[in-house]
Short mmCIF file of N, CA and C in Angstrom, two decimals:
data_model
loop_
_atom_site.label_atom_id
_atom_site.label_comp_id
_atom_site.label_asym_id
_atom_site.label_seq_id
_atom_site.Cartn_x
_atom_site.Cartn_y
_atom_site.Cartn_z
N ARG A 1 42.11 141.97 181.95
CA ARG A 1 41.00 142.90 182.11
C ARG A 1 39.66 142.19 182.02
N SER A 2 39.61 140.97 181.54
CA SER A 2 38.34 140.28 181.41
C SER A 2 37.88 139.69 182.73
N LEU A 3 38.73 139.68 183.75
CA LEU A 3 38.35 139.18 185.05
C LEU A 3 37.62 140.29 185.82
N ASP A 4 37.23 140.00 187.03
CA ASP A 4 36.52 140.96 187.87
C ASP A 4 37.50 142.00 188.41
N THR A 5 37.91 142.93 187.54
CA THR A 5 38.88 143.95 187.94
C THR A 5 38.31 145.33 187.68
N ARG A 6 38.84 146.28 188.42
CA ARG A 6 38.55 147.69 188.18
C ARG A 6 39.75 148.50 188.64
N SER A 7 39.83 149.72 188.17
CA SER A 7 40.93 150.60 188.55
C SER A 7 40.38 151.92 189.05
N LYS A 8 41.14 152.54 189.93
CA LYS A 8 40.81 153.87 190.43
C LYS A 8 42.04 154.75 190.24
N VAL A 9 41.89 155.84 189.50
CA VAL A 9 42.99 156.78 189.30
C VAL A 9 43.14 157.62 190.55
N LEU A 10 44.34 157.61 191.13
CA LEU A 10 44.62 158.41 192.32
C LEU A 10 45.11 159.80 191.95
N LYS A 11 45.93 159.87 190.88
CA LYS A 11 46.41 161.17 190.42
C LYS A 11 46.95 161.03 189.01
N ALA A 12 47.00 162.17 188.32
CA ALA A 12 47.56 162.23 186.97
C ALA A 12 48.05 163.65 186.75
N GLY A 13 49.25 163.77 186.18
CA GLY A 13 49.79 165.09 185.90
C GLY A 13 51.30 165.08 185.79
N ARG A 14 51.85 166.25 185.55
CA ARG A 14 53.30 166.40 185.41
C ARG A 14 53.98 166.31 186.76
N VAL A 15 55.07 165.54 186.80
CA VAL A 15 55.87 165.42 188.02
C VAL A 15 57.34 165.41 187.63
N LYS A 16 58.19 165.69 188.60
CA LYS A 16 59.63 165.54 188.38
C LYS A 16 60.03 164.15 188.84
N ASP A 17 60.63 163.39 187.94
CA ASP A 17 61.13 162.06 188.26
C ASP A 17 62.37 161.84 187.40
N PRO A 18 63.55 162.14 187.94
CA PRO A 18 64.78 162.05 187.14
C PRO A 18 65.03 160.66 186.54
N GLU A 19 64.73 159.60 187.28
CA GLU A 19 64.97 158.24 186.77
C GLU A 19 64.06 157.93 185.58
N ALA A 20 62.78 158.22 185.70
CA ALA A 20 61.85 157.99 184.59
C ALA A 20 62.20 158.90 183.41
N ALA A 21 62.54 160.14 183.69
CA ALA A 21 62.90 161.07 182.63
C ALA A 21 64.11 160.58 181.84
N GLN A 22 65.09 160.04 182.52
CA GLN A 22 66.27 159.53 181.85
C GLN A 22 65.90 158.36 180.92
N MET A 23 65.06 157.45 181.42
CA MET A 23 64.64 156.31 180.59
C MET A 23 63.82 156.76 179.39
N LEU A 24 63.07 157.86 179.55
CA LEU A 24 62.25 158.39 178.46
C LEU A 24 63.02 159.38 177.59
N ARG A 25 64.32 159.49 177.87
CA ARG A 25 65.23 160.37 177.12
C ARG A 25 64.81 161.83 177.17
N ARG A 26 64.40 162.25 178.34
CA ARG A 26 64.00 163.63 178.56
C ARG A 26 65.22 164.43 179.01
N PRO A 27 65.44 165.63 178.45
CA PRO A 27 66.59 166.45 178.86
C PRO A 27 66.39 167.06 180.25
N ASP A 28 65.14 167.11 180.69
CA ASP A 28 64.87 167.61 182.04
C ASP A 28 64.25 166.46 182.85
N ALA A 29 63.80 166.73 184.03
CA ALA A 29 63.27 165.66 184.89
C ALA A 29 61.75 165.55 184.83
N TRP A 30 61.10 166.30 183.95
CA TRP A 30 59.64 166.32 183.91
C TRP A 30 59.08 165.17 183.08
N VAL A 31 58.09 164.50 183.65
CA VAL A 31 57.35 163.43 182.97
C VAL A 31 55.87 163.58 183.32
N TYR A 32 55.03 162.89 182.58
CA TYR A 32 53.61 162.84 182.90
C TYR A 32 53.34 161.51 183.58
N GLN A 33 52.75 161.55 184.77
CA GLN A 33 52.54 160.34 185.57
C GLN A 33 51.05 160.09 185.79
N VAL A 34 50.66 158.82 185.65
CA VAL A 34 49.32 158.38 186.02
C VAL A 34 49.50 157.32 187.11
N THR A 35 48.83 157.52 188.25
CA THR A 35 48.90 156.57 189.36
C THR A 35 47.51 156.00 189.58
N ARG A 36 47.44 154.66 189.55
CA ARG A 36 46.16 153.97 189.73
C ARG A 36 46.30 152.85 190.75
N VAL A 37 45.19 152.55 191.41
CA VAL A 37 45.08 151.35 192.24
C VAL A 37 44.21 150.38 191.47
N ARG A 38 44.63 149.14 191.43
CA ARG A 38 43.89 148.09 190.72
C ARG A 38 43.25 147.17 191.76
N PHE A 39 41.99 146.82 191.52
CA PHE A 39 41.24 145.94 192.40
C PHE A 39 40.87 144.67 191.65
N PHE A 40 40.88 143.56 192.33
CA PHE A 40 40.46 142.27 191.78
C PHE A 40 39.47 141.66 192.76
N GLU A 41 38.29 141.32 192.23
CA GLU A 41 37.21 140.77 193.05
C GLU A 41 36.93 141.66 194.27
N GLY A 42 36.98 142.98 194.06
CA GLY A 42 36.65 143.94 195.09
C GLY A 42 37.74 144.22 196.09
N LYS A 43 38.87 143.55 195.99
CA LYS A 43 39.97 143.75 196.94
C LYS A 43 41.18 144.34 196.22
N THR A 44 41.96 145.11 196.97
CA THR A 44 43.14 145.75 196.40
C THR A 44 44.12 144.70 195.88
N LEU A 45 44.62 144.91 194.67
CA LEU A 45 45.59 144.00 194.06
C LEU A 45 46.94 144.68 193.85
N ALA A 46 46.93 145.93 193.32
CA ALA A 46 48.20 146.54 192.93
C ALA A 46 48.11 148.06 192.90
N LEU A 47 49.27 148.67 193.00
CA LEU A 47 49.44 150.10 192.78
C LEU A 47 50.32 150.24 191.54
N HIS A 48 49.82 150.99 190.54
CA HIS A 48 50.54 151.16 189.28
C HIS A 48 50.89 152.63 189.07
N HIS A 49 52.14 152.88 188.70
CA HIS A 49 52.57 154.20 188.26
C HIS A 49 52.98 154.05 186.79
N ALA A 50 52.44 154.90 185.92
CA ALA A 50 52.83 154.92 184.51
C ALA A 50 53.44 156.28 184.23
N TYR A 51 54.55 156.28 183.48
CA TYR A 51 55.28 157.51 183.17
C TYR A 51 55.39 157.67 181.66
N PHE A 52 55.07 158.87 181.18
CA PHE A 52 55.12 159.20 179.76
C PHE A 52 55.92 160.49 179.58
N THR A 53 56.36 160.75 178.36
CA THR A 53 56.91 162.06 178.06
C THR A 53 55.77 163.07 178.20
N PRO A 54 56.07 164.33 178.51
CA PRO A 54 54.99 165.33 178.61
C PRO A 54 54.15 165.44 177.34
N LEU A 55 54.78 165.29 176.17
CA LEU A 55 54.04 165.35 174.91
C LEU A 55 53.01 164.22 174.83
N LEU A 56 53.42 163.01 175.12
CA LEU A 56 52.49 161.89 175.11
C LEU A 56 51.47 162.05 176.25
N GLY A 57 51.90 162.67 177.35
CA GLY A 57 50.99 162.94 178.46
C GLY A 57 49.79 163.77 178.04
N LYS A 58 50.00 164.72 177.13
CA LYS A 58 48.88 165.53 176.62
C LYS A 58 47.85 164.65 175.91
N ALA A 59 48.31 163.62 175.22
CA ALA A 59 47.39 162.73 174.50
C ALA A 59 46.68 161.77 175.45
N VAL A 60 47.37 161.29 176.48
CA VAL A 60 46.74 160.32 177.39
C VAL A 60 45.88 161.01 178.45
N LYS A 61 46.02 162.32 178.58
CA LYS A 61 45.27 163.07 179.59
C LYS A 61 43.76 162.88 179.43
N ARG A 62 43.31 162.69 178.19
CA ARG A 62 41.88 162.58 177.92
C ARG A 62 41.32 161.18 178.17
N ALA A 63 42.18 160.20 178.43
CA ALA A 63 41.75 158.81 178.59
C ALA A 63 41.11 158.57 179.95
N ASP A 64 40.15 157.68 179.97
CA ASP A 64 39.52 157.26 181.23
C ASP A 64 40.19 155.95 181.66
N PHE A 65 41.28 156.06 182.42
CA PHE A 65 42.04 154.88 182.80
C PHE A 65 41.38 154.09 183.93
N GLU A 66 40.18 154.48 184.32
CA GLU A 66 39.41 153.63 185.22
C GLU A 66 38.61 152.64 184.41
N ALA A 67 38.43 152.92 183.11
CA ALA A 67 37.64 152.05 182.24
C ALA A 67 38.47 151.31 181.20
N VAL A 68 39.65 151.80 180.88
CA VAL A 68 40.47 151.20 179.83
C VAL A 68 41.91 151.07 180.33
N SER A 69 42.59 150.03 179.88
CA SER A 69 43.99 149.88 180.26
C SER A 69 44.85 150.86 179.48
N ILE A 70 45.99 151.21 180.04
CA ILE A 70 46.89 152.15 179.40
C ILE A 70 47.42 151.58 178.08
N LEU A 71 47.85 150.32 178.10
CA LEU A 71 48.38 149.73 176.88
C LEU A 71 47.31 149.64 175.80
N GLU A 72 46.09 149.30 176.19
CA GLU A 72 44.98 149.24 175.23
C GLU A 72 44.74 150.62 174.62
N PHE A 73 44.76 151.66 175.43
CA PHE A 73 44.57 153.02 174.93
C PHE A 73 45.67 153.41 173.94
N LEU A 74 46.92 153.12 174.29
CA LEU A 74 48.03 153.46 173.40
C LEU A 74 47.93 152.74 172.07
N ARG A 75 47.55 151.45 172.12
CA ARG A 75 47.44 150.66 170.88
C ARG A 75 46.22 151.04 170.05
N GLN A 76 45.07 151.09 170.68
CA GLN A 76 43.82 151.25 169.93
C GLN A 76 43.47 152.71 169.63
N GLU A 77 43.60 153.57 170.62
CA GLU A 77 43.20 154.97 170.42
C GLU A 77 44.29 155.80 169.75
N LEU A 78 45.53 155.61 170.17
CA LEU A 78 46.63 156.39 169.60
C LEU A 78 47.34 155.68 168.46
N LYS A 79 46.96 154.42 168.22
CA LYS A 79 47.52 153.62 167.10
C LYS A 79 49.04 153.51 167.17
N LEU A 80 49.56 153.36 168.37
CA LEU A 80 51.01 153.22 168.55
C LEU A 80 51.39 151.75 168.54
N ASP A 81 52.50 151.46 167.89
CA ASP A 81 53.03 150.11 167.81
C ASP A 81 54.00 149.92 168.98
N LEU A 82 53.57 149.19 169.99
CA LEU A 82 54.37 149.03 171.21
C LEU A 82 55.26 147.80 171.15
N VAL A 83 56.47 147.96 171.66
CA VAL A 83 57.40 146.85 171.84
C VAL A 83 57.82 146.87 173.30
N GLU A 84 57.63 145.75 173.99
CA GLU A 84 58.10 145.70 175.37
C GLU A 84 59.56 145.33 175.35
N GLU A 85 60.39 146.28 175.72
CA GLU A 85 61.84 146.07 175.65
C GLU A 85 62.38 145.36 176.88
N ARG A 86 61.82 145.71 178.03
CA ARG A 86 62.40 145.15 179.25
C ARG A 86 61.33 145.02 180.32
N GLN A 87 61.44 143.95 181.10
CA GLN A 87 60.59 143.76 182.26
C GLN A 87 61.46 143.20 183.38
N GLU A 88 61.37 143.82 184.53
CA GLU A 88 62.13 143.37 185.70
C GLU A 88 61.16 143.07 186.83
N ILE A 89 61.42 142.00 187.56
CA ILE A 89 60.58 141.61 188.69
C ILE A 89 61.48 141.50 189.91
N ASP A 90 61.02 142.07 191.01
CA ASP A 90 61.82 142.06 192.23
C ASP A 90 60.89 141.83 193.41
N ALA A 91 61.45 141.30 194.47
CA ALA A 91 60.71 141.13 195.72
C ALA A 91 61.09 142.26 196.66
N MET A 92 60.12 142.72 197.44
CA MET A 92 60.38 143.77 198.41
C MET A 92 59.37 143.65 199.54
N VAL A 93 59.50 144.50 200.52
CA VAL A 93 58.51 144.54 201.59
C VAL A 93 57.77 145.86 201.53
N ALA A 94 56.54 145.87 201.98
CA ALA A 94 55.71 147.05 201.93
C ALA A 94 56.18 148.10 202.93
N THR A 95 56.40 149.30 202.44
CA THR A 95 56.65 150.44 203.32
C THR A 95 55.31 150.80 203.98
N PRO A 96 55.32 151.60 205.04
CA PRO A 96 54.05 151.99 205.65
C PRO A 96 53.07 152.65 204.66
N ASP A 97 53.56 153.55 203.79
CA ASP A 97 52.68 154.21 202.82
C ASP A 97 52.12 153.22 201.81
N LEU A 98 52.97 152.33 201.29
CA LEU A 98 52.54 151.33 200.33
C LEU A 98 51.57 150.35 200.98
N ALA A 99 51.85 149.96 202.20
CA ALA A 99 50.96 149.04 202.95
C ALA A 99 49.58 149.66 203.09
N ASN A 100 49.52 150.95 203.35
CA ASN A 100 48.24 151.63 203.50
C ASN A 100 47.43 151.58 202.20
N VAL A 101 48.07 151.84 201.07
CA VAL A 101 47.38 151.84 199.78
C VAL A 101 46.94 150.42 199.40
N LEU A 102 47.80 149.43 199.63
CA LEU A 102 47.50 148.05 199.23
C LEU A 102 46.70 147.27 200.26
N ASP A 103 46.44 147.88 201.39
CA ASP A 103 45.67 147.24 202.46
C ASP A 103 46.34 145.96 202.95
N VAL A 104 47.64 146.08 203.24
CA VAL A 104 48.42 144.99 203.83
C VAL A 104 49.16 145.58 205.03
N ARG A 105 49.78 144.71 205.81
CA ARG A 105 50.56 145.20 206.94
C ARG A 105 51.91 145.73 206.44
N SER A 106 52.46 146.66 207.16
CA SER A 106 53.79 147.16 206.84
C SER A 106 54.77 146.00 206.96
N GLY A 107 55.64 145.85 205.99
CA GLY A 107 56.59 144.73 205.97
C GLY A 107 56.09 143.51 205.23
N ALA A 108 54.83 143.54 204.74
CA ALA A 108 54.29 142.41 203.99
C ALA A 108 55.05 142.24 202.68
N PRO A 109 55.12 141.01 202.14
CA PRO A 109 55.82 140.81 200.86
C PRO A 109 55.07 141.46 199.70
N ILE A 110 55.84 142.08 198.83
CA ILE A 110 55.31 142.78 197.66
C ILE A 110 56.14 142.35 196.44
N LEU A 111 55.49 142.18 195.30
CA LEU A 111 56.20 141.97 194.04
C LEU A 111 56.25 143.31 193.31
N PHE A 112 57.45 143.70 192.91
CA PHE A 112 57.64 144.95 192.19
C PHE A 112 57.97 144.61 190.74
N LEU A 113 57.18 145.14 189.81
CA LEU A 113 57.43 144.94 188.38
C LEU A 113 57.72 146.28 187.74
N SER A 114 58.79 146.33 186.96
CA SER A 114 59.13 147.50 186.18
C SER A 114 59.10 147.08 184.71
N ARG A 115 58.32 147.80 183.90
CA ARG A 115 58.19 147.45 182.48
C ARG A 115 58.47 148.69 181.65
N TYR A 116 59.19 148.49 180.53
CA TYR A 116 59.56 149.59 179.65
C TYR A 116 59.09 149.27 178.24
N PHE A 117 58.27 150.16 177.67
CA PHE A 117 57.76 149.98 176.31
C PHE A 117 58.28 151.11 175.43
N ARG A 118 58.56 150.76 174.18
CA ARG A 118 59.01 151.73 173.19
C ARG A 118 58.32 151.43 171.87
N GLN A 119 58.48 152.31 170.91
CA GLN A 119 58.01 152.05 169.55
C GLN A 119 59.07 151.23 168.82
N ALA A 120 58.70 150.67 167.69
CA ALA A 120 59.64 149.86 166.91
C ALA A 120 60.89 150.64 166.52
N ASP A 121 60.76 151.96 166.32
CA ASP A 121 61.92 152.78 165.94
C ASP A 121 62.78 153.18 167.13
N GLY A 122 62.42 152.70 168.33
CA GLY A 122 63.20 152.99 169.53
C GLY A 122 62.69 154.14 170.37
N THR A 123 61.69 154.88 169.87
CA THR A 123 61.15 156.00 170.62
C THR A 123 60.52 155.51 171.92
N PRO A 124 60.95 156.03 173.08
CA PRO A 124 60.37 155.61 174.36
C PRO A 124 58.90 156.00 174.45
N LEU A 125 58.08 155.11 175.03
CA LEU A 125 56.65 155.40 175.16
C LEU A 125 56.18 155.46 176.60
N VAL A 126 56.41 154.39 177.34
CA VAL A 126 55.86 154.35 178.70
C VAL A 126 56.69 153.46 179.59
N ILE A 127 56.77 153.85 180.85
CA ILE A 127 57.43 153.05 181.89
C ILE A 127 56.36 152.76 182.93
N PHE A 128 56.28 151.52 183.34
CA PHE A 128 55.37 151.14 184.42
C PHE A 128 56.19 150.72 185.63
N ARG A 129 55.79 151.18 186.79
CA ARG A 129 56.33 150.69 188.06
C ARG A 129 55.12 150.23 188.86
N SER A 130 55.04 148.94 189.09
CA SER A 130 53.86 148.36 189.72
C SER A 130 54.22 147.58 190.96
N PHE A 131 53.39 147.73 191.98
CA PHE A 131 53.58 147.06 193.25
C PHE A 131 52.37 146.15 193.49
N TYR A 132 52.60 144.83 193.49
CA TYR A 132 51.53 143.85 193.63
C TYR A 132 51.56 143.20 195.00
N ARG A 133 50.39 142.97 195.55
CA ARG A 133 50.29 142.19 196.78
C ARG A 133 50.72 140.77 196.46
N ALA A 134 51.72 140.26 197.16
CA ALA A 134 52.22 138.91 196.89
C ALA A 134 51.22 137.84 197.30
N ASP A 135 50.28 138.16 198.15
CA ASP A 135 49.27 137.18 198.54
C ASP A 135 48.12 137.09 197.55
N ARG A 136 48.10 137.98 196.54
CA ARG A 136 47.00 138.00 195.58
C ARG A 136 47.47 137.92 194.13
N TYR A 137 48.78 137.87 193.91
CA TYR A 137 49.30 137.91 192.55
C TYR A 137 50.49 136.97 192.43
N TYR A 138 50.57 136.27 191.33
CA TYR A 138 51.74 135.45 191.03
C TYR A 138 52.09 135.62 189.56
N TYR A 139 53.28 135.22 189.23
CA TYR A 139 53.80 135.42 187.88
C TYR A 139 54.26 134.08 187.33
N THR A 140 53.83 133.74 186.12
CA THR A 140 54.18 132.47 185.50
C THR A 140 54.86 132.74 184.17
N VAL A 141 55.94 132.03 183.91
CA VAL A 141 56.66 132.14 182.65
C VAL A 141 56.78 130.75 182.05
N SER A 142 56.40 130.59 180.78
CA SER A 142 56.59 129.33 180.07
C SER A 142 57.86 129.43 179.24
N ILE A 143 58.72 128.46 179.41
CA ILE A 143 60.01 128.48 178.71
C ILE A 143 60.12 127.23 177.85
N SER A 144 60.51 127.43 176.59
CA SER A 144 60.71 126.31 175.67
C SER A 144 62.17 126.00 175.57
N ALA A 145 62.47 124.71 175.37
CA ALA A 145 63.85 124.29 175.17
C ALA A 145 64.33 124.82 173.82
N PRO A 146 65.62 125.20 173.70
CA PRO A 146 66.14 125.67 172.41
C PRO A 146 65.88 124.63 171.32
N GLY A 147 65.38 125.13 170.20
CA GLY A 147 65.11 124.25 169.07
C GLY A 147 63.80 123.50 169.15
N ALA A 148 63.09 123.61 170.24
CA ALA A 148 61.80 122.93 170.39
C ALA A 148 60.76 123.63 169.52
N ALA A 149 59.90 122.86 168.90
CA ALA A 149 58.85 123.42 168.07
C ALA A 149 57.80 124.07 168.95
N ALA A 150 57.32 125.22 168.50
CA ALA A 150 56.25 125.91 169.24
C ALA A 150 54.96 125.13 169.07
N ARG A 151 54.20 125.07 170.14
CA ARG A 151 52.91 124.34 170.09
C ARG A 151 51.76 125.27 170.19
#
């Protein structure tokens, strides 16, 4: 967030999403969704969908997610202790609708990231599904050898 970035909220509200609801341990398919487009240096970088339980959705409804990150809001404003349980990265191609939002050609390479956060006690908090322009975003992982001292 310290770089030249900004976000634009496209929509926020209750939606039916059976897959997100299952991950959030919802007995029905209803979740609270926030959809944002992220810009870097004035150009489109990513489309982000965040999914919350409807109860948590009531708390995040008041947040200005064009000015603050979702994780920052959950940690600082709601004082929630977040644990990232899982992150998946996949390659895909842009559908016509996604290409339109990301300002790329249909069929362009896209990086898809799915992230799942919970509280320390296991309570589900938020699921992110993000689509990044592969020409503007890369992912780096540093891996240490087993038994190597941290530096």
